[in-house]
Short mmCIF file of C-alpha atoms in Angstrom, two decimals:
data_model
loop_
_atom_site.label_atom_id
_atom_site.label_comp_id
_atom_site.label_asym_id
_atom_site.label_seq_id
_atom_site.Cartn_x
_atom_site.Cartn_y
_atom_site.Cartn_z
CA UNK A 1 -55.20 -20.78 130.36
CA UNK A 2 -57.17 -18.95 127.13
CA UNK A 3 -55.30 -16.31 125.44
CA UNK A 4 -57.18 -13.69 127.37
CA UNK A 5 -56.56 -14.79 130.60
CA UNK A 6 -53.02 -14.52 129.78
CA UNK A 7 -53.67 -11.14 128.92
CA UNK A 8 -55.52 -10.56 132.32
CA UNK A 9 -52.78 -11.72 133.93
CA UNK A 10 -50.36 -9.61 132.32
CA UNK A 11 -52.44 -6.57 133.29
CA UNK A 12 -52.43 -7.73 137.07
CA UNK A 13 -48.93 -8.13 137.44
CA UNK A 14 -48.53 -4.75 135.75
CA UNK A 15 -50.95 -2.88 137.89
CA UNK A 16 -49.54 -4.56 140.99
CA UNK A 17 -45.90 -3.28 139.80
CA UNK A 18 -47.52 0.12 139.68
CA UNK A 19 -49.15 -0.38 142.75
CA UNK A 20 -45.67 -1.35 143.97
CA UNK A 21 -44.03 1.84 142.52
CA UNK A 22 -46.67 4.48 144.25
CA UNK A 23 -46.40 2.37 147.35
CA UNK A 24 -42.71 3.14 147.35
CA UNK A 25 -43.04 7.31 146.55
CA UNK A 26 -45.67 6.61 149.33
CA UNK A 27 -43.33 5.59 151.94
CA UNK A 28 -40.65 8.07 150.45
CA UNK A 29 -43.20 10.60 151.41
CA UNK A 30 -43.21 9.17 154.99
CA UNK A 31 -39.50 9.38 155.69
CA UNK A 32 -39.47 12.90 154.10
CA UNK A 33 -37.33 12.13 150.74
CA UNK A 34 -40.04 14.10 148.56
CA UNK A 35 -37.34 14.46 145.56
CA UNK A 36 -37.35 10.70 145.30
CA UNK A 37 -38.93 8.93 141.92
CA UNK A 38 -39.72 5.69 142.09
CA UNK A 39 -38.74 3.41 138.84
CA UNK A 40 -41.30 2.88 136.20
CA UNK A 41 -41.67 -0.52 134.54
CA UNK A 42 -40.17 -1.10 131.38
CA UNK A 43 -42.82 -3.87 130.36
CA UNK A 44 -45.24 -1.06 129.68
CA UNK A 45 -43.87 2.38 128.94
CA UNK A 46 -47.20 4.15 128.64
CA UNK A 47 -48.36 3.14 132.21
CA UNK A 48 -45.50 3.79 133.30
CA UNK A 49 -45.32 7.21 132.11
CA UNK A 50 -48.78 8.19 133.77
CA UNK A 51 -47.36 6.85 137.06
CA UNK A 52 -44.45 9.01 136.73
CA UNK A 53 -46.89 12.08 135.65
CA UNK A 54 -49.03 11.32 138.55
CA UNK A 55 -46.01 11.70 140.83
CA UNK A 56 -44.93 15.04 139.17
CA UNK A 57 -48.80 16.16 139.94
CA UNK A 58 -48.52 15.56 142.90
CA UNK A 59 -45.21 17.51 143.95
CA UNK A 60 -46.73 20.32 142.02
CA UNK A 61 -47.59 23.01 144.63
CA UNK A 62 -51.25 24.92 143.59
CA UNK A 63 -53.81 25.96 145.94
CA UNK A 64 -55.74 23.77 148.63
CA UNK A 65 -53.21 20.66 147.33
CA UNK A 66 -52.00 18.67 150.35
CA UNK A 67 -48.55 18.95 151.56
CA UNK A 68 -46.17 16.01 151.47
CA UNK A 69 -47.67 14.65 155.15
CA UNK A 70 -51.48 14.90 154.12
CA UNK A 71 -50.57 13.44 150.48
CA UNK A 72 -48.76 10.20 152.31
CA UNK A 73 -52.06 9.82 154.31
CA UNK A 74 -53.97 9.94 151.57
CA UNK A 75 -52.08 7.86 149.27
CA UNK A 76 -51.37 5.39 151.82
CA UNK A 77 -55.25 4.74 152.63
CA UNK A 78 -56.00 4.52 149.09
CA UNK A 79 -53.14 1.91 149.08
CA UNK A 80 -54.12 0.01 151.75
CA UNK A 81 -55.12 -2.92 149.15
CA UNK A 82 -53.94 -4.04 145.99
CA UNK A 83 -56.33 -3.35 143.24
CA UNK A 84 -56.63 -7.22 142.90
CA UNK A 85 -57.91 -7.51 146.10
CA UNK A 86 -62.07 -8.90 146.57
CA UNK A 87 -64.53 -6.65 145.37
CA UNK A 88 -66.85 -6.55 148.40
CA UNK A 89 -64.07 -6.64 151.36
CA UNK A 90 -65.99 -5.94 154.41
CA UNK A 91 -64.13 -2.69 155.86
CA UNK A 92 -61.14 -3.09 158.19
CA UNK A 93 -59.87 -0.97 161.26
CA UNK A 94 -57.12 0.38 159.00
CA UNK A 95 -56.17 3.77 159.69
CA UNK A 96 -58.51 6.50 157.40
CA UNK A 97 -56.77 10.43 156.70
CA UNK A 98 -58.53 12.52 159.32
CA UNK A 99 -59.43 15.06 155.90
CA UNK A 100 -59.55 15.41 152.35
CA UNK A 101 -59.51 18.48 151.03
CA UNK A 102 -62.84 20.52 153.64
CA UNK A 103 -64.35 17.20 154.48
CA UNK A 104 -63.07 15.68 157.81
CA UNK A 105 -63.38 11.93 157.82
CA UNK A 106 -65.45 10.31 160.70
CA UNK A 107 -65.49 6.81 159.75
CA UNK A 108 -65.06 4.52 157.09
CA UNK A 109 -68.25 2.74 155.79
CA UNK A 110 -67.09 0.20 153.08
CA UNK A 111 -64.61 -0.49 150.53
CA UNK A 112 -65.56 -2.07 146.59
CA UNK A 113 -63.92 -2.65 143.64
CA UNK A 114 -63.91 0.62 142.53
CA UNK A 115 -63.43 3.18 145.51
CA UNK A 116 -63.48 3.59 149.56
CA UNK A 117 -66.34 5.23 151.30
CA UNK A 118 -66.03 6.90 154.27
CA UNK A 119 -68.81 8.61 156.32
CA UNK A 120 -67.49 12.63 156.45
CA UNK A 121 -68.92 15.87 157.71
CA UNK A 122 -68.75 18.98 155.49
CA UNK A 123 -68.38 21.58 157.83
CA UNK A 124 -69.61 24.71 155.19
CA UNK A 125 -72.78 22.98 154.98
CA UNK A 126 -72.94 21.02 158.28
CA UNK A 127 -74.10 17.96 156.83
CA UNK A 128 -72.78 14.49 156.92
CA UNK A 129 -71.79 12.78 153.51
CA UNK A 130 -70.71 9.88 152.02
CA UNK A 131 -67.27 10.23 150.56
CA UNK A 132 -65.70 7.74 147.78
CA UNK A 133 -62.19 8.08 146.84
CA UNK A 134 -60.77 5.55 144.00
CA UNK A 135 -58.55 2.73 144.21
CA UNK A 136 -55.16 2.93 143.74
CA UNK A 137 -55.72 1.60 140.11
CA UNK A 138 -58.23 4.46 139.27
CA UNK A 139 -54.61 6.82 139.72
CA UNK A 140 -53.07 5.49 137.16
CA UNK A 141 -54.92 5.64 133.95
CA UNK A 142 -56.58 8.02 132.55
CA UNK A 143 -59.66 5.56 131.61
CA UNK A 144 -60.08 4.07 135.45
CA UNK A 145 -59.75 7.75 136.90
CA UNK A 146 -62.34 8.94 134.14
CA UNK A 147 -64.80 5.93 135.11
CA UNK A 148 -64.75 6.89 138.86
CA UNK A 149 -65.20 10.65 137.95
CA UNK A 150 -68.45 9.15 136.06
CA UNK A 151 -70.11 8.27 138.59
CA UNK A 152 -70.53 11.79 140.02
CA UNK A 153 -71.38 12.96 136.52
CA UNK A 154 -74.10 10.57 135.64
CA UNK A 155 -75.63 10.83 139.23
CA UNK A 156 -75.56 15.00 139.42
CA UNK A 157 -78.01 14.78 136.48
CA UNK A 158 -80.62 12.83 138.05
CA UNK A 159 -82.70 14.13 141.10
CA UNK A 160 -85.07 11.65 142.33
CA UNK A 161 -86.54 10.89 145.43
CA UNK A 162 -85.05 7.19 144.90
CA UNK A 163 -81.94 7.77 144.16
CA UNK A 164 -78.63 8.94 146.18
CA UNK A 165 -77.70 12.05 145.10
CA UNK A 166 -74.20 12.89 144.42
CA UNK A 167 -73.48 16.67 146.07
CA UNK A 168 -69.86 17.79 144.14
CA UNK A 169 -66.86 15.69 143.00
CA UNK A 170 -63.83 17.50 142.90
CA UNK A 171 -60.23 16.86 143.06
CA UNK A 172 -57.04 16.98 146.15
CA UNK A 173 -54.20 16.78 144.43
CA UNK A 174 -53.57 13.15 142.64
CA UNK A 175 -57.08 11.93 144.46
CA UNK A 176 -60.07 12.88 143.11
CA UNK A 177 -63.86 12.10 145.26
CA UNK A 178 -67.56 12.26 144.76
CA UNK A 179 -69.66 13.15 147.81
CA UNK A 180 -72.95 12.18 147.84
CA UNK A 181 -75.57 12.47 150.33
CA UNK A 182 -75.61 9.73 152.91
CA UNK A 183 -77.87 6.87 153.97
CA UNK A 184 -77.21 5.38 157.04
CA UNK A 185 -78.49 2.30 155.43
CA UNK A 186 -78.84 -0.75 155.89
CA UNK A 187 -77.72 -1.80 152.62
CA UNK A 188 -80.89 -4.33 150.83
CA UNK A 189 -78.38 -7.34 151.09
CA UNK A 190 -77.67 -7.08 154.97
CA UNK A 191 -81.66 -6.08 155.35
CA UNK A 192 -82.03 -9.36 153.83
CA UNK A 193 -79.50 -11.06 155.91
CA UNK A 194 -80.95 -9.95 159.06
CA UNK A 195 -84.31 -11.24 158.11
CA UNK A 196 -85.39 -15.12 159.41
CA UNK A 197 -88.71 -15.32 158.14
CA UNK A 198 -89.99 -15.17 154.42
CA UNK A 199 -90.37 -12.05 152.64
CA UNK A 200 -93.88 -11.16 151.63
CA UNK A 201 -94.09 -11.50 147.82
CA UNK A 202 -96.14 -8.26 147.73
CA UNK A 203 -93.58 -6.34 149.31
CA UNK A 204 -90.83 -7.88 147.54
CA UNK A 205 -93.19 -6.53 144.60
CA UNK A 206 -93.71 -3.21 145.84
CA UNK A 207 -89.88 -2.69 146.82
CA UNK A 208 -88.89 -3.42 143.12
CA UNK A 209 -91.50 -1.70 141.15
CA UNK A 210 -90.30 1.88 143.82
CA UNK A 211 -86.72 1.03 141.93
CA UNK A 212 -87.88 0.57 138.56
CA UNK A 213 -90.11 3.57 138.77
CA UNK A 214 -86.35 5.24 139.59
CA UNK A 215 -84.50 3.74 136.74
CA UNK A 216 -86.81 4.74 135.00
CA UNK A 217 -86.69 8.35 135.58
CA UNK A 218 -82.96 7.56 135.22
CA UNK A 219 -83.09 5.82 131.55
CA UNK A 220 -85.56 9.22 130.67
CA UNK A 221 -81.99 11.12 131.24
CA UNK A 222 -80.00 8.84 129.33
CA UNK A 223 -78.46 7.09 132.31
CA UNK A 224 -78.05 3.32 132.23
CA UNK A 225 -76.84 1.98 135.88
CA UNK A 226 -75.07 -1.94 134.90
CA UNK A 227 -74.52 -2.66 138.05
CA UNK A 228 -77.62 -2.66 139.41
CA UNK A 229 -77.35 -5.25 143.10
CA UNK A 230 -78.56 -5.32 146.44
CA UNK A 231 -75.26 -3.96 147.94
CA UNK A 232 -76.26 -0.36 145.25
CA UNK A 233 -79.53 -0.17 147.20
CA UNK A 234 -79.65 1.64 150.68
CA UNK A 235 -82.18 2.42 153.14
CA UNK A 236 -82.20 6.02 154.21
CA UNK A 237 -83.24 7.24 157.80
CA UNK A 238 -87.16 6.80 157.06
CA UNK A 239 -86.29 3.56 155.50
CA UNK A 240 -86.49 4.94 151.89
CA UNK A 241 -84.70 2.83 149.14
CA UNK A 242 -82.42 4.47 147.62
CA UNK A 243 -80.03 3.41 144.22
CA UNK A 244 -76.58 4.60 144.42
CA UNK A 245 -72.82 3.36 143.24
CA UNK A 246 -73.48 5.05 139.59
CA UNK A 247 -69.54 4.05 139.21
CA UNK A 248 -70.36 1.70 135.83
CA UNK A 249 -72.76 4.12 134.81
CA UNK A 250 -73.20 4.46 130.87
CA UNK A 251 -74.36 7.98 129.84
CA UNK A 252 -75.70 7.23 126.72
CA UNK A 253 -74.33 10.26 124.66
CA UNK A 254 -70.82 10.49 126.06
CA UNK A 255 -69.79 6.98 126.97
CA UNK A 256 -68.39 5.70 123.83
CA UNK A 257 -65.23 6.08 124.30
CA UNK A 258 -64.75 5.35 127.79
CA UNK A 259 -65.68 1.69 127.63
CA UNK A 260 -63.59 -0.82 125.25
CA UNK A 261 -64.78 -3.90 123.96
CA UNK A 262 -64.09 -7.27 125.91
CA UNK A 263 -64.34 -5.27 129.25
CA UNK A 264 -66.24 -6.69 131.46
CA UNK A 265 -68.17 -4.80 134.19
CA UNK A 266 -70.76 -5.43 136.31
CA UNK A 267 -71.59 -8.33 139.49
CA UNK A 268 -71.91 -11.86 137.31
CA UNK A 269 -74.64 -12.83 139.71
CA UNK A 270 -77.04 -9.70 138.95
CA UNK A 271 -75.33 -8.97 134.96
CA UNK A 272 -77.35 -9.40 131.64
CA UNK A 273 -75.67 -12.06 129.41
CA UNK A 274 -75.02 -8.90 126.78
CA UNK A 275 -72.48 -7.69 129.87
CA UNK A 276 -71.26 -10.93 130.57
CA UNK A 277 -69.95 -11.36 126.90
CA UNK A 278 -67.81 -8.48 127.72
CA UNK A 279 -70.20 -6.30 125.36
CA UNK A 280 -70.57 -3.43 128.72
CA UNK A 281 -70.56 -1.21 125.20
CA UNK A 282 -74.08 -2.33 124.36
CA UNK A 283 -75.78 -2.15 127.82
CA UNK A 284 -79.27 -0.47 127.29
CA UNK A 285 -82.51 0.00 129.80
CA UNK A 286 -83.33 -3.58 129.33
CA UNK A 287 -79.89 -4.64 131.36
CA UNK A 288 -80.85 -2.80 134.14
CA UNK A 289 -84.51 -4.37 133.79
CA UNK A 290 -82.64 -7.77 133.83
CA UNK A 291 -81.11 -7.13 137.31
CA UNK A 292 -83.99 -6.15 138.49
CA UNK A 293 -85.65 -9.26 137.81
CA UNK A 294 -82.53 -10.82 139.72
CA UNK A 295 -83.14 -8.51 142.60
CA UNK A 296 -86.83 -9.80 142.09
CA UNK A 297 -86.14 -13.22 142.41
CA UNK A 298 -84.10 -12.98 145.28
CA UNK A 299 -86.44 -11.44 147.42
CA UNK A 300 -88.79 -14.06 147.14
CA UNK A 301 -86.70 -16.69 146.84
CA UNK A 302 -83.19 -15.58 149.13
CA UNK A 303 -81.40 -16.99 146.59
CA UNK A 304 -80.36 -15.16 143.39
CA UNK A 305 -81.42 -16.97 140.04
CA UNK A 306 -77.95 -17.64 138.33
CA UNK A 307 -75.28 -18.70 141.07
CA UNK A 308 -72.19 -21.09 139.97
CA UNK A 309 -69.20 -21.99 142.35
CA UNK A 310 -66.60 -19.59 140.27
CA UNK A 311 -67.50 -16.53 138.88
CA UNK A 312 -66.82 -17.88 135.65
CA UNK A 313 -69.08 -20.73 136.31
CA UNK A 314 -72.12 -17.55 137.34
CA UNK A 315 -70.95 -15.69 134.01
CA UNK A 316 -71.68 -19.33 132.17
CA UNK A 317 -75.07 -19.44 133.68
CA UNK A 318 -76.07 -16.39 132.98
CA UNK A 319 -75.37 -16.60 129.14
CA UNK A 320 -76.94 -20.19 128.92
CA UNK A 321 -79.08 -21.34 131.18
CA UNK A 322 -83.04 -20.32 131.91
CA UNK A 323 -83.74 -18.90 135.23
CA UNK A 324 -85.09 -21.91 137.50
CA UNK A 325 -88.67 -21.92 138.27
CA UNK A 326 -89.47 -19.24 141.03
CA UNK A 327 -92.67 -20.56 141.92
CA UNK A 328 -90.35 -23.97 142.97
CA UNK A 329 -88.76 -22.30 145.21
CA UNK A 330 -92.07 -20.23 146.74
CA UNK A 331 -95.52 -21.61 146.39
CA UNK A 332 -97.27 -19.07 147.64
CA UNK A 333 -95.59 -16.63 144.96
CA UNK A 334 -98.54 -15.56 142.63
CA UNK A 335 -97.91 -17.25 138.85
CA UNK A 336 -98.17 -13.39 137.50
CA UNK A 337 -95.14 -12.16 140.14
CA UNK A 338 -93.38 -15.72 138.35
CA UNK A 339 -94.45 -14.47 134.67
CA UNK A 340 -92.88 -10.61 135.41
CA UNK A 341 -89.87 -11.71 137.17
CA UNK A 342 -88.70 -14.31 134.44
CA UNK A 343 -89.27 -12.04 131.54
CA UNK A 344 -86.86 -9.30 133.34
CA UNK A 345 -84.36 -12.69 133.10
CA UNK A 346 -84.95 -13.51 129.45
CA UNK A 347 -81.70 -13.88 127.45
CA UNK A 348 -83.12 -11.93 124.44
CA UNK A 349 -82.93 -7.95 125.29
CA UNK A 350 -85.99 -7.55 123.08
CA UNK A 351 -88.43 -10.09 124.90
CA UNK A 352 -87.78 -8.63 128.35
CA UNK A 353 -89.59 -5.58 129.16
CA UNK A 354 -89.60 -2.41 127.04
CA UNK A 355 -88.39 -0.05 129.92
CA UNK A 356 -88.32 -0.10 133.20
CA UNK A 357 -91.37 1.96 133.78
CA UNK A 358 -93.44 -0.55 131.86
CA UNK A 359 -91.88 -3.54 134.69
CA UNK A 360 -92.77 -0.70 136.98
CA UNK A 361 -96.82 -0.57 136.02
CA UNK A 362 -97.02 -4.75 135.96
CA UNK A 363 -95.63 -5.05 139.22
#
């Protein structure tokens, strides 16, 4: 094990400890012993601390906080999993709060690496929504809980007709949200799943040059996505692609502080080699044209261009081996869709495309 897996490691077992402490104030909520504080790790004082100040926060009485039962619902949803847990788990039958803060929770739709999502109806405006609280980990430092915020941020600037937009993010007691509007999807990875045949190479054309033309407008605003995948890209009711998930969003004139160097961030199947060497610092429009030539080259192909058996083995592919021949794969692909797609893939941020407006036009 290299020095900084150790050092992942460590982190783990610390955020599981924490995990383990608000688990505990959690189920001291339950039985009604609110003056209870759980005990902080001594391996890492400053954590600690912030779990202890998130427990004060939330005893503090102010106006529309929950009360000790609504607070253990929350907290106990949002603790369902350990922040270790898969990225991507498919959503359980676990029990959701029936409200958080005016929204009143229908259903939930999926759970990530960074937040839940649950389908809600806001019942001032009488419109459904797509609610995202954070993980249990984004409670406990002031960077994660700052990163989820983000997303709401970075995604109330843009107003496209191609991108989800996020309605208000706001804050119930320790839990903080983003509501966005919501897509009933599907999702572009289970459209693609639930397709037998071939996709047309035109379409799969057409499809990406609608995102790029969004990114785009996006980059223009000083928004940079990074995790650009199929899973961000939902169909709305008049089967409209949409980009949404701006959780790893850079905004390019506030976000230097917010990501550290050696973090890495992103999906290793879909991320530019500059994210991969844990550089998320230096992501740019042309690492969001990258993924889109992944995206690219899965729709024609079904199979994404850089896929190992680890993630570590996908992160190694990424950073040093060319994209295999698309045209292989589909002969009927047209050599100019070939000549787009693997500049989008080119290792070199300067020899892929300019912006994503310019893919945009040559698709």
């Amino acid at each position: 094990m290299t020095p900084r897996d150790d050092r992942h490691a460590a982190t783990d077992d610390v955020a599981d400890e924490l995990a383990d402490h608000l688990a505990a104030y959690h189920e001291a909520l339950i039985a009604g012993r609110t003056g209870e504080t759980p005990g902080a790790s001594s391996r890492d004082t400053t954590r600690a601390e912030s779990v202890l100040k998130l427990l004060e926060q939330a005893r503090t009485p102010c106006v529309d906080e929950p009360d000790d039962a609504a607070l253990a619902e929350l907290l106990g949803d949002v603790l369902l999993e350990s922040p270790s847990a898969g990225a991507d788990a498919p959503p359980g039958d676990e029990p959701a709060p029936s409200k958080v803060g005016r929204f009143e929770i229908v259903r939930q739709l999926g759970r990530g690496g960074h937040g839940v999502v649950f389908l809600a109806y806001d019942p001032v405006l009488r419109r459904e929504v797509a609610l995202k609280l954070p993980r249990a980990a984004a409670l406990l430092t002031k960077e994660l809980r700052q990163r989820f915020l983000r997303e709401a941020q970075a995604a109330a600037l843009l107003t496209h007709p191609n991108l989800v937009p996020v309605h208000e993010v706001g804050e119930v007691g320790p839990l903080c949200y983003a509501a966005s509007a919501y897509c009933p999807g599907p999702a572009l990875d289970e459209w693609l799943a639930d397709r037998t045949e071939p996709i047309d190479p035109r379409y799969a054309a057409e499809l990406v040059a609608t995102l790029a033309d969004a990114l785009d407008y996006a980059h223009s605003q000083g928004v940079v996505h990074r995790d650009l995948k199929p899973a961000n890209v939902l169909f709305d009711a008049g089967r409209v692609p949409k980009i949404c998930d701006f959780g790893l969003a850079r905004l390019e004139q506030s976000d230097q502080t917010l990501t550290r160097d050696g973090a890495l961030l992103g999906t290793p199947a879909y991320m530019a080699p500059e994210q991969d060497a844990g550089r998320s610092h230096a992501a740019m429009p042309q690492t969001d044209v990258h993924a889109m030539g992944g995206l690219l080259y899965e729709r024609v192909t079904r199979t994404t261009p850089f896929q190992g058996e680890t993630d570590v083995d996908t992160i190694h592919r990424v950073a040093t081996q060319a994209a295999p021949s698309l045209r292989r794969l589909r002969t009927d692909a047209h050599r100019d869709l070939e000549a787009i797609c693997l500049r989008c893939l080119e290792k070199d941020p300067g020899k892929r495309y300019a912006s994503a407006g310019a893919l945009a036009t040559d698709l």
